[in-house]
Short mmCIF file of C-alpha atoms in Angstrom, two decimals:
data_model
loop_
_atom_site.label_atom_id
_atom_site.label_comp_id
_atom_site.label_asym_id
_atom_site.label_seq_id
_atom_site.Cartn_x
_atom_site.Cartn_y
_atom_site.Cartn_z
CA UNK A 1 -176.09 -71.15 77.34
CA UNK A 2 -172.85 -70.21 78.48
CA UNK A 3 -169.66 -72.29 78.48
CA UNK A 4 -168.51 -73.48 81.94
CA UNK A 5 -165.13 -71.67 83.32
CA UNK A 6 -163.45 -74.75 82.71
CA UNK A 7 -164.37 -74.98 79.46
CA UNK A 8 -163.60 -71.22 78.62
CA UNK A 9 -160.56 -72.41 80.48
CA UNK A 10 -159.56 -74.90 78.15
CA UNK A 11 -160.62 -72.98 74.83
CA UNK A 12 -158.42 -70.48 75.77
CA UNK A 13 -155.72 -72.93 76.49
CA UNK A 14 -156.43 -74.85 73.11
CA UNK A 15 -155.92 -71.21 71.45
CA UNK A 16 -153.08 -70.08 72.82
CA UNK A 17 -151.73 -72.97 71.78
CA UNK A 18 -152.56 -72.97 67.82
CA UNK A 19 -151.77 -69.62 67.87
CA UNK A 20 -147.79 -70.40 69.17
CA UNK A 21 -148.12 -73.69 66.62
CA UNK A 22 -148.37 -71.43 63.73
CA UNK A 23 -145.88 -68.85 64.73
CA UNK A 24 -143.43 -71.76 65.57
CA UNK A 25 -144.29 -73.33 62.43
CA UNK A 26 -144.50 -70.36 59.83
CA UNK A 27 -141.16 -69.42 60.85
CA UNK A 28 -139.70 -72.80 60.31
CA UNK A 29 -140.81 -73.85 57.28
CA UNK A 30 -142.56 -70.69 55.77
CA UNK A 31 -146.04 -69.70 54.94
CA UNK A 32 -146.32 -71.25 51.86
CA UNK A 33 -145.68 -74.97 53.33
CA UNK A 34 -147.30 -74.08 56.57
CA UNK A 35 -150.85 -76.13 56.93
CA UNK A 36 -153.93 -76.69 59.54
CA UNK A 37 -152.83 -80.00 59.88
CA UNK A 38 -149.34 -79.25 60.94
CA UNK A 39 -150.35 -76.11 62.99
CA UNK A 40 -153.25 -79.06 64.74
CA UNK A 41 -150.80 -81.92 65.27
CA UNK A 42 -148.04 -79.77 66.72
CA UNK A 43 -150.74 -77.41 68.96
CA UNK A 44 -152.24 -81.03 69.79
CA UNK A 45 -155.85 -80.08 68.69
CA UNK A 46 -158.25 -81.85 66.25
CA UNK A 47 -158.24 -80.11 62.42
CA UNK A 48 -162.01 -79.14 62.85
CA UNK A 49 -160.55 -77.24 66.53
CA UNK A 50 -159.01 -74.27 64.30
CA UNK A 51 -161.35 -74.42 61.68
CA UNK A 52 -163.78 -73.90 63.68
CA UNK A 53 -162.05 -70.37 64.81
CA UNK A 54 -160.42 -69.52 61.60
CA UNK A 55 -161.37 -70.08 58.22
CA UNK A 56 -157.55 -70.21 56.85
CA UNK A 57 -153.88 -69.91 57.42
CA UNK A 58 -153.93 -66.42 56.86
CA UNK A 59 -156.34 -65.99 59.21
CA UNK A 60 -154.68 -67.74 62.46
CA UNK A 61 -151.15 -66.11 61.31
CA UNK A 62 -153.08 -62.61 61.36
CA UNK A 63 -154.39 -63.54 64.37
CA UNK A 64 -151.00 -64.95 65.61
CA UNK A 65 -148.74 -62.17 64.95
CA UNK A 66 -151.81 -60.03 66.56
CA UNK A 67 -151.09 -61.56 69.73
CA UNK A 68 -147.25 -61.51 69.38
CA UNK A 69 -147.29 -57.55 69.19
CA UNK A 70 -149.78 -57.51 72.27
CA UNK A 71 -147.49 -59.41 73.83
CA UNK A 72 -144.67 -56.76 73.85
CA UNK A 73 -146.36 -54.23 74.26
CA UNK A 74 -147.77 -56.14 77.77
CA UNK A 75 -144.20 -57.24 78.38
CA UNK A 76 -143.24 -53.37 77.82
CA UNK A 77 -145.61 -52.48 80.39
CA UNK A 78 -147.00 -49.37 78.35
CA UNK A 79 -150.55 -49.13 76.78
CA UNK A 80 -150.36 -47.67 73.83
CA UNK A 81 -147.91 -45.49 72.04
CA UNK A 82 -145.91 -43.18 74.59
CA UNK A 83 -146.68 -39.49 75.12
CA UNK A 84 -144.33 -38.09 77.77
CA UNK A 85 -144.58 -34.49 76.03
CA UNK A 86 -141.06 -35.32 74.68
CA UNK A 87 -141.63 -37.01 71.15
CA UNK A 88 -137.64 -37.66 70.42
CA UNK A 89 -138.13 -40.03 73.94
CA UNK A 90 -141.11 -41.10 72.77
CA UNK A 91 -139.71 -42.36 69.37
CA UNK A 92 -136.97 -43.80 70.50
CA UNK A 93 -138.68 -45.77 73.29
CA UNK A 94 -140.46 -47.24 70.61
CA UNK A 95 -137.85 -47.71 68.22
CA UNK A 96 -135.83 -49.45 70.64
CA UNK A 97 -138.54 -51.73 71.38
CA UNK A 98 -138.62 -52.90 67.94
CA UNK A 99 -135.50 -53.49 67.85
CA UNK A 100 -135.37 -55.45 70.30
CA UNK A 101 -138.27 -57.87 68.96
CA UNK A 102 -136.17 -57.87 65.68
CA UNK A 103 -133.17 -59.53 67.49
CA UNK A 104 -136.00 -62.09 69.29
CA UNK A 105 -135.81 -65.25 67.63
CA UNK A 106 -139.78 -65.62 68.51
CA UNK A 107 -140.75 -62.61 66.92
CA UNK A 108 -137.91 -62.19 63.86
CA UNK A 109 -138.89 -65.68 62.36
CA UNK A 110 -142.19 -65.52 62.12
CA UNK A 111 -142.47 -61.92 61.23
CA UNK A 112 -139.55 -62.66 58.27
CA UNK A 113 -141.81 -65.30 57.10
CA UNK A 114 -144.73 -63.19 56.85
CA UNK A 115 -142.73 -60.39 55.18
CA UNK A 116 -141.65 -62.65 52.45
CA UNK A 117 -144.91 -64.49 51.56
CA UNK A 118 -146.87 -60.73 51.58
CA UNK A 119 -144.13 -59.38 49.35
CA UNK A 120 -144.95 -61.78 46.62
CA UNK A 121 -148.57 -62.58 47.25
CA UNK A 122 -150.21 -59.31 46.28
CA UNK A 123 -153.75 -60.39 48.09
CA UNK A 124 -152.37 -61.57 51.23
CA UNK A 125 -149.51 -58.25 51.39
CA UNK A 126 -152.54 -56.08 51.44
CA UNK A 127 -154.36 -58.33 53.90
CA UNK A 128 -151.57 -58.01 55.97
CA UNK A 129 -150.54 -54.55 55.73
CA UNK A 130 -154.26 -53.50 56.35
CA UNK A 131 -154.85 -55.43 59.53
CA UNK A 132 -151.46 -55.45 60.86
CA UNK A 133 -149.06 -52.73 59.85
CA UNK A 134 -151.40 -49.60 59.44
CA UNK A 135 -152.83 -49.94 62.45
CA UNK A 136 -148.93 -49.71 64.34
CA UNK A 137 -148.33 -46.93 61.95
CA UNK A 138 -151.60 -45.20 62.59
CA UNK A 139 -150.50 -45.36 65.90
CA UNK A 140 -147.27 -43.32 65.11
CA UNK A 141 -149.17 -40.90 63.43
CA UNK A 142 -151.30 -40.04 66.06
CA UNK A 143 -148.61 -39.16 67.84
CA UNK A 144 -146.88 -37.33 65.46
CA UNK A 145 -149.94 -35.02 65.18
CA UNK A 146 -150.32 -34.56 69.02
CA UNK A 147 -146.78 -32.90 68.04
CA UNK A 148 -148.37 -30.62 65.34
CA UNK A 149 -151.06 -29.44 67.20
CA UNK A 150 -148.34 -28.24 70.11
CA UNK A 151 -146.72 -26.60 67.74
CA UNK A 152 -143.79 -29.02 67.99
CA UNK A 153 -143.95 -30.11 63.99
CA UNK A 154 -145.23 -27.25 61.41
CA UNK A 155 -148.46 -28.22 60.73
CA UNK A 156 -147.99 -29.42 56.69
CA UNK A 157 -145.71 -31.78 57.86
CA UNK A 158 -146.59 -35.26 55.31
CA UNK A 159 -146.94 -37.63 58.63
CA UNK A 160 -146.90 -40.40 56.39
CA UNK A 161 -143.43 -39.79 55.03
CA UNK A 162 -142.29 -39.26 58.62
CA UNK A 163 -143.48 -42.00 60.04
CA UNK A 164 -142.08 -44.17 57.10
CA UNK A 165 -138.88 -42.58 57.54
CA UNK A 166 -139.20 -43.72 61.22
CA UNK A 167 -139.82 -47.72 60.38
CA UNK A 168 -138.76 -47.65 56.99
CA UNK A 169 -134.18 -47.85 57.38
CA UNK A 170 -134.64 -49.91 60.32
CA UNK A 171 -136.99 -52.12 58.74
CA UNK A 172 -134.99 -52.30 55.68
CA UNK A 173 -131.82 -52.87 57.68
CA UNK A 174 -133.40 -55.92 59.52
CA UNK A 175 -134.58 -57.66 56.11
CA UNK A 176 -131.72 -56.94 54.30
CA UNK A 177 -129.14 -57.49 57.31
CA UNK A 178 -126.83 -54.41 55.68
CA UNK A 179 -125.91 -53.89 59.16
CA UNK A 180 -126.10 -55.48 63.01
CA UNK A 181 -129.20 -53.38 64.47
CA UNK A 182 -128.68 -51.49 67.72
CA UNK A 183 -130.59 -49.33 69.73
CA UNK A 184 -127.98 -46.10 68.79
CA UNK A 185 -128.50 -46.69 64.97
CA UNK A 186 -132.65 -46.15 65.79
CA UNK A 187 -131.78 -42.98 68.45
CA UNK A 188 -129.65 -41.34 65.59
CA UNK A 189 -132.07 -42.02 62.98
CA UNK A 190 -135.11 -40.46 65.31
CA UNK A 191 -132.10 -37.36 65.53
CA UNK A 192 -132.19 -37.44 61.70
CA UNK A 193 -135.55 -37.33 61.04
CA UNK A 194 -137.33 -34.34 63.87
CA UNK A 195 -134.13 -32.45 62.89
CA UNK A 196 -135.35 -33.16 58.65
CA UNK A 197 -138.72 -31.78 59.35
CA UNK A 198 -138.25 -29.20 61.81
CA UNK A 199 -138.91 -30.34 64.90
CA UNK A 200 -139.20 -27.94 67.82
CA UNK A 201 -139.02 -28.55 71.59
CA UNK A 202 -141.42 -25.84 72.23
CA UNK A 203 -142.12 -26.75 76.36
CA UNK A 204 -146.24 -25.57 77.15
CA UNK A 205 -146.15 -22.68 79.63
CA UNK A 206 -148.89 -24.96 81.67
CA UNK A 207 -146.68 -27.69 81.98
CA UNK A 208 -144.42 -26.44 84.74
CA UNK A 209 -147.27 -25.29 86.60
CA UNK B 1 -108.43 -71.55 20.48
CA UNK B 2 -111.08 -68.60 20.68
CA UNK B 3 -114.92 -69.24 18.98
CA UNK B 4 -115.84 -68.01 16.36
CA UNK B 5 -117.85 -65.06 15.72
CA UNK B 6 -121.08 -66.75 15.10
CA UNK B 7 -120.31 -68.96 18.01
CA UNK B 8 -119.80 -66.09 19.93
CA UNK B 9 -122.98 -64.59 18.98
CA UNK B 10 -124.53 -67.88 19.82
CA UNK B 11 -123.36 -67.80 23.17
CA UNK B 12 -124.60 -64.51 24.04
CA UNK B 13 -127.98 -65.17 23.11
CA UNK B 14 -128.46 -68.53 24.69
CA UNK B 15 -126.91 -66.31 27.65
CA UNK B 16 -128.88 -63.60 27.70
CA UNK B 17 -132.05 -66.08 26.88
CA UNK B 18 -131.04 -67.86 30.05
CA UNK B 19 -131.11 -64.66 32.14
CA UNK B 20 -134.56 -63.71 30.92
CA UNK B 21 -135.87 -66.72 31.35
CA UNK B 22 -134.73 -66.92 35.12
CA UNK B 23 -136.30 -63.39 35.79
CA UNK B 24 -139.23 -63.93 34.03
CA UNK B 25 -140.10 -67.44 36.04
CA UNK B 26 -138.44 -66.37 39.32
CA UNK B 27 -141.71 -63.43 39.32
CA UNK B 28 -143.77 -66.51 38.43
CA UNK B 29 -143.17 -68.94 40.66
CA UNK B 30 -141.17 -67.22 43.45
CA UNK B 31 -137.58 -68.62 44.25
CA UNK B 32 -138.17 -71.92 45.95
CA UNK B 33 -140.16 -73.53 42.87
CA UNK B 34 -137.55 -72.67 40.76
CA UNK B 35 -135.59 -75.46 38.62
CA UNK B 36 -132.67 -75.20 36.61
CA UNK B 37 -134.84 -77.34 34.35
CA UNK B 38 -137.69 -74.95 33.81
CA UNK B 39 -135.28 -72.08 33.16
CA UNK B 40 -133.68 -74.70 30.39
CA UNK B 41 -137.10 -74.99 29.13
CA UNK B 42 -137.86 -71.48 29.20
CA UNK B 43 -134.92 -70.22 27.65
CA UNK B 44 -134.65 -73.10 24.90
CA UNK B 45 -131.28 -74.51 25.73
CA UNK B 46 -130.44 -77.56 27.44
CA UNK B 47 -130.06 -78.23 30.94
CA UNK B 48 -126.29 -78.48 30.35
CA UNK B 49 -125.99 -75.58 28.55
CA UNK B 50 -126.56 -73.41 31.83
CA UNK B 51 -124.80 -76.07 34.27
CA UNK B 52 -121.79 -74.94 31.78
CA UNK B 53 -122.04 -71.52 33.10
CA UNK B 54 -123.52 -71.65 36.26
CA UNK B 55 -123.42 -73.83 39.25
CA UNK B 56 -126.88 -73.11 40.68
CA UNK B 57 -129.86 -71.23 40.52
CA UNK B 58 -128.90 -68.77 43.00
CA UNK B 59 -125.96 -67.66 40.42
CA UNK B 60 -128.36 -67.45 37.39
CA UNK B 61 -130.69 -64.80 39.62
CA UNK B 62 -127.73 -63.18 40.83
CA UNK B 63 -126.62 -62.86 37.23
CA UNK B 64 -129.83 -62.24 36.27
CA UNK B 65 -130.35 -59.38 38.78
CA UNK B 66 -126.54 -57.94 37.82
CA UNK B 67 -128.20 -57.52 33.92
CA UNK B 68 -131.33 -56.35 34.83
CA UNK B 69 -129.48 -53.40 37.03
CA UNK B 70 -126.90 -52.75 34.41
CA UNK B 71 -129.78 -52.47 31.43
CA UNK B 72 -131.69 -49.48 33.68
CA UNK B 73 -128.41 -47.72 33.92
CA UNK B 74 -127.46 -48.11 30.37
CA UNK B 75 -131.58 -47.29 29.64
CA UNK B 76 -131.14 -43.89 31.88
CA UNK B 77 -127.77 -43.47 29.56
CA UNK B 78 -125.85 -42.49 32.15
CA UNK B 79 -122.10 -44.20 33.48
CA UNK B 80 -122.20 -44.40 37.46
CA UNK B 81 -123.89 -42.21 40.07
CA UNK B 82 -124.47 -38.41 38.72
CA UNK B 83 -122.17 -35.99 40.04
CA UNK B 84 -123.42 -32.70 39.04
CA UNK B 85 -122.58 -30.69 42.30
CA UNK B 86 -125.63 -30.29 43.21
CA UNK B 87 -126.31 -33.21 45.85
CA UNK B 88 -130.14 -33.25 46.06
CA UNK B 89 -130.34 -33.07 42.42
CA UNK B 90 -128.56 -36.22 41.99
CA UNK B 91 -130.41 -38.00 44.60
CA UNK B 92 -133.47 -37.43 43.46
CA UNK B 93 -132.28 -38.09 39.82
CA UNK B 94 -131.13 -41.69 41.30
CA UNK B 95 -134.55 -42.51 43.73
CA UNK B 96 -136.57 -41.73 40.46
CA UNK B 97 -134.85 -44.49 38.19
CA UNK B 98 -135.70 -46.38 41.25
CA UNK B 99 -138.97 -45.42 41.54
CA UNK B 100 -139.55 -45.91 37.68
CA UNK B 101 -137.48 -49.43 38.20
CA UNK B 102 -140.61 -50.66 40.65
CA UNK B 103 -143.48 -49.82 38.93
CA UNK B 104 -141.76 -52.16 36.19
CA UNK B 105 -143.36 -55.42 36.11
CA UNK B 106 -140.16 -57.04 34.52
CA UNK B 107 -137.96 -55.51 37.67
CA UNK B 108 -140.57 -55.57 40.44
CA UNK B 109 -141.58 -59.65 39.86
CA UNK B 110 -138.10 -61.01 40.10
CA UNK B 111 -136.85 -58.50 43.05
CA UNK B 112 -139.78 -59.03 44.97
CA UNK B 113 -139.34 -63.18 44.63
CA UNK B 114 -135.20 -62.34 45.32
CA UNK B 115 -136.01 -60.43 48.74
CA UNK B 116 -138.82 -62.29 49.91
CA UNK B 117 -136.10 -65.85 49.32
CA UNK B 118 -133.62 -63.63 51.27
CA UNK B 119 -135.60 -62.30 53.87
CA UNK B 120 -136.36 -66.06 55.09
CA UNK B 121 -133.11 -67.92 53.78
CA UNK B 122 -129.76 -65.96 55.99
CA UNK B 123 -127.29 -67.90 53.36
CA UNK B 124 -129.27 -66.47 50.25
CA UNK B 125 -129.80 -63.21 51.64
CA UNK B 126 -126.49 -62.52 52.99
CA UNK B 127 -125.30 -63.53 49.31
CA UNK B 128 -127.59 -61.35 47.62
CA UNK B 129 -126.86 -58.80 49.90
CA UNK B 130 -123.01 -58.76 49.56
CA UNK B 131 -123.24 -59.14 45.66
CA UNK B 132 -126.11 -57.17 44.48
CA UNK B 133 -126.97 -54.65 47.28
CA UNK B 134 -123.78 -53.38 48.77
CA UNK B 135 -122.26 -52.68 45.39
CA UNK B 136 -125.35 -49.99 45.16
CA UNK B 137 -125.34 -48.88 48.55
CA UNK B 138 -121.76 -48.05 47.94
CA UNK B 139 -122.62 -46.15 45.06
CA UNK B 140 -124.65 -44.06 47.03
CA UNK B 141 -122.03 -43.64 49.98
CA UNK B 142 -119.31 -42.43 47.37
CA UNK B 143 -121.42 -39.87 46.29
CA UNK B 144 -121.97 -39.02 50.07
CA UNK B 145 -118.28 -38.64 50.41
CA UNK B 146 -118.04 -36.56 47.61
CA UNK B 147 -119.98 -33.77 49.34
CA UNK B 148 -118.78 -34.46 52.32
CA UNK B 149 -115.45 -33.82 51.02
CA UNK B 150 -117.10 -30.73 49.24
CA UNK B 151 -117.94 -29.45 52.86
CA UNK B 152 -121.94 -29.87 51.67
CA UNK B 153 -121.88 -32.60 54.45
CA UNK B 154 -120.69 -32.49 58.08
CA UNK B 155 -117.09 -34.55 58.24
CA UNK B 156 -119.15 -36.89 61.13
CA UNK B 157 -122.01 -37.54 59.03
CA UNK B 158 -122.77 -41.32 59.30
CA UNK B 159 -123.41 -42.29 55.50
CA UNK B 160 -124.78 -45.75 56.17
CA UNK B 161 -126.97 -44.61 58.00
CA UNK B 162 -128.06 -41.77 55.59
CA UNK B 163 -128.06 -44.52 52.73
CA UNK B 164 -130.35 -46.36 54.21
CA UNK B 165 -132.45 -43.40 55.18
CA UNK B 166 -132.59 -42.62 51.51
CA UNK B 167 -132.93 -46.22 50.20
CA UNK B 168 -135.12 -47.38 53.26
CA UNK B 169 -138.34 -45.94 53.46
CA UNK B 170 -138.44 -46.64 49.58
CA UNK B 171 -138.10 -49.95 49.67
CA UNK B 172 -140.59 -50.02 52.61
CA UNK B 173 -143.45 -48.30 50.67
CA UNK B 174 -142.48 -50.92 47.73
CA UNK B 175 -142.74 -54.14 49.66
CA UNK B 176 -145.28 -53.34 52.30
CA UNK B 177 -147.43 -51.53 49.66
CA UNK B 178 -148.50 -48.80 52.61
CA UNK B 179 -148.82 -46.13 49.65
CA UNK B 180 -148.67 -45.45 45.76
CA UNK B 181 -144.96 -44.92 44.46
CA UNK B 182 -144.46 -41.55 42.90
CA UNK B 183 -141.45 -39.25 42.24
CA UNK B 184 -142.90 -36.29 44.82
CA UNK B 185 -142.59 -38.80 47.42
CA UNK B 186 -138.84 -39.54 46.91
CA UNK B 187 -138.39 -36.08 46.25
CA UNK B 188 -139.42 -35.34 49.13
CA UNK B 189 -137.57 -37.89 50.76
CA UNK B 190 -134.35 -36.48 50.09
CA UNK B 191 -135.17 -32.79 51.27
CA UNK B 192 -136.32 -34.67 54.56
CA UNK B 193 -132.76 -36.34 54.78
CA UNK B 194 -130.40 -33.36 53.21
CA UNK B 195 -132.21 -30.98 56.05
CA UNK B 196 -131.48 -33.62 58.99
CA UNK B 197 -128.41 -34.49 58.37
CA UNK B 198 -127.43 -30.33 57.75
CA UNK B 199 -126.69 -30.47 53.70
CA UNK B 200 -125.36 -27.15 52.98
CA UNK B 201 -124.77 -26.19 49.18
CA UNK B 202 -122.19 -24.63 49.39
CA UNK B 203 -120.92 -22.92 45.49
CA UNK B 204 -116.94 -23.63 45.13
CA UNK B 205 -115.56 -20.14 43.43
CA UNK B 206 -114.06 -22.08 40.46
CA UNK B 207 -117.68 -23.24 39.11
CA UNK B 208 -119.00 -19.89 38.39
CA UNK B 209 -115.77 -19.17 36.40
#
């Protein structure tokens, strides 16, 4: 049988909920202090509510930080990665986006929090890099190789490298706070990088037609 | 009055005992669980002994981290940043000690527990930051002036930026553990960031003569 709207209603409600407890939370007092019962009391939901959605921590923070990157990219108004035909745009549309959730309180916190406790815990860093970072830079690398096949990139361009070059300063910049992060730093670093590898404006014939 | 020799050489070992017992715990039980007193433990001195010398835990690791560095440089048996003339060669000379430094349980365990304390504590990181990482990013930026000065590099070339495009996507692969560490990949690194930036090598007269 299914659940009445105003049950779905309030399911939805009581997840939303745990799922801004723990990003709240995590980012206050870190993952490794971070429990259920804090994430329950301050969500104000029973224990046995997220346990019987998620079978850990790990698992609502996955699912947290999930819903924090779906949430910009709503916000951003854009589904999925950009593809105007002009890949220096499209980077640094991108770019700048992260940026700007960098210098969000909402989204630096939680994500520095995250960062730290995958950086030392070998089995939830691959957890986490698996099921939330490859699939953003999967996403860059799918448009990196709509570039190669238009001839934009040569075609044994290591996309990998590239797109690590991409995240990589600005990422390192943000955890390491070397420097304040702006949105020219990530447009001269995009310069940088299509200029290290060759990158060619080459405009299709069909596309002023 | 000044110790004695074999004070002296007492000293230095309860010293340097002190600093490997820091690293060696700070990789075990990350940086918050640290105590003074399990160091003292560790390291077979008193409690006293390293309250003498150090006013908190965050000086031992920053101590700690300063020996650590200095021991890979004296290891590689070389005095500063190369300077050979030949720009990419001493890059990628550089990002392999790195390289080699990470895939070295007794550096990786303490940096990792260092970065992930400073990535969630601004005070910490901001200290460890000023006192271990700047000194090394300015390493790197002299040698950047150097060829800049040598007419390798433009005159408007923005070295931080290009230091962190070097040092950035390293660190990245390290920490997020998106791929295996391996010399080809800094290698290829640098090439990426020489060609962006518009490296040219050029030969002064006076070195063929």
């Amino acid at each position: 049988m299914s659940k009445s709207p105003d049950a779905t209603r309030r399911s939805e409600r009581s997840r939303r909920a745990i799922l801004d407890a723990a990003l709240t939370l995590v980012g206050e007092v870190g993952y490794n202090k971070l429990t259920i019962e804090a994430i329950a009391a301050r969500a104000g939901v029973g224990k046995q509510t997220i346990y019987r959605w998620w079978p850990s921590k790990a698992a609502v923070l996955l699912d947290a930080s999930l819903s924090l990157s779906g949430e910009a990219v709503e916000e951003g108004g854009w589904t999925g990665f950009p593809d105007t035909g002009d890949l220096a745009a499209d980077l640094k549309t991108v770019l700048r986006i992260t940026v700007d959730q960098f210098l969000d309180e909402r989204y630096d916190a939680p994500t520095r929090a995250l960062t730290a406790a995958g950086a030392t815990d070998p089995d939830l860093g691959t957890r986490f890099t698996e099921q939330l970072l490859e699939p953003q830079l999967a996403l860059y690398e799918a448009r990196l190789r709509t570039a190669v096949d238009a001839g934009q990139l040569p075609a044994d361009t290591d996309l990998r490298l590239m797109v690590e070059m991409l995240v990589g300063p600005l990422t390192y910049r943000w955890l390491m706070r070397t420097a304040p992060l702006a949105h020219a730093h990530t447009d001269a670093l995009v310069d940088v990088v299509l200029r290290g590898v060759g990158y060619v404006t080459t405009r299709p014939a069909a596309a002023g037609a």
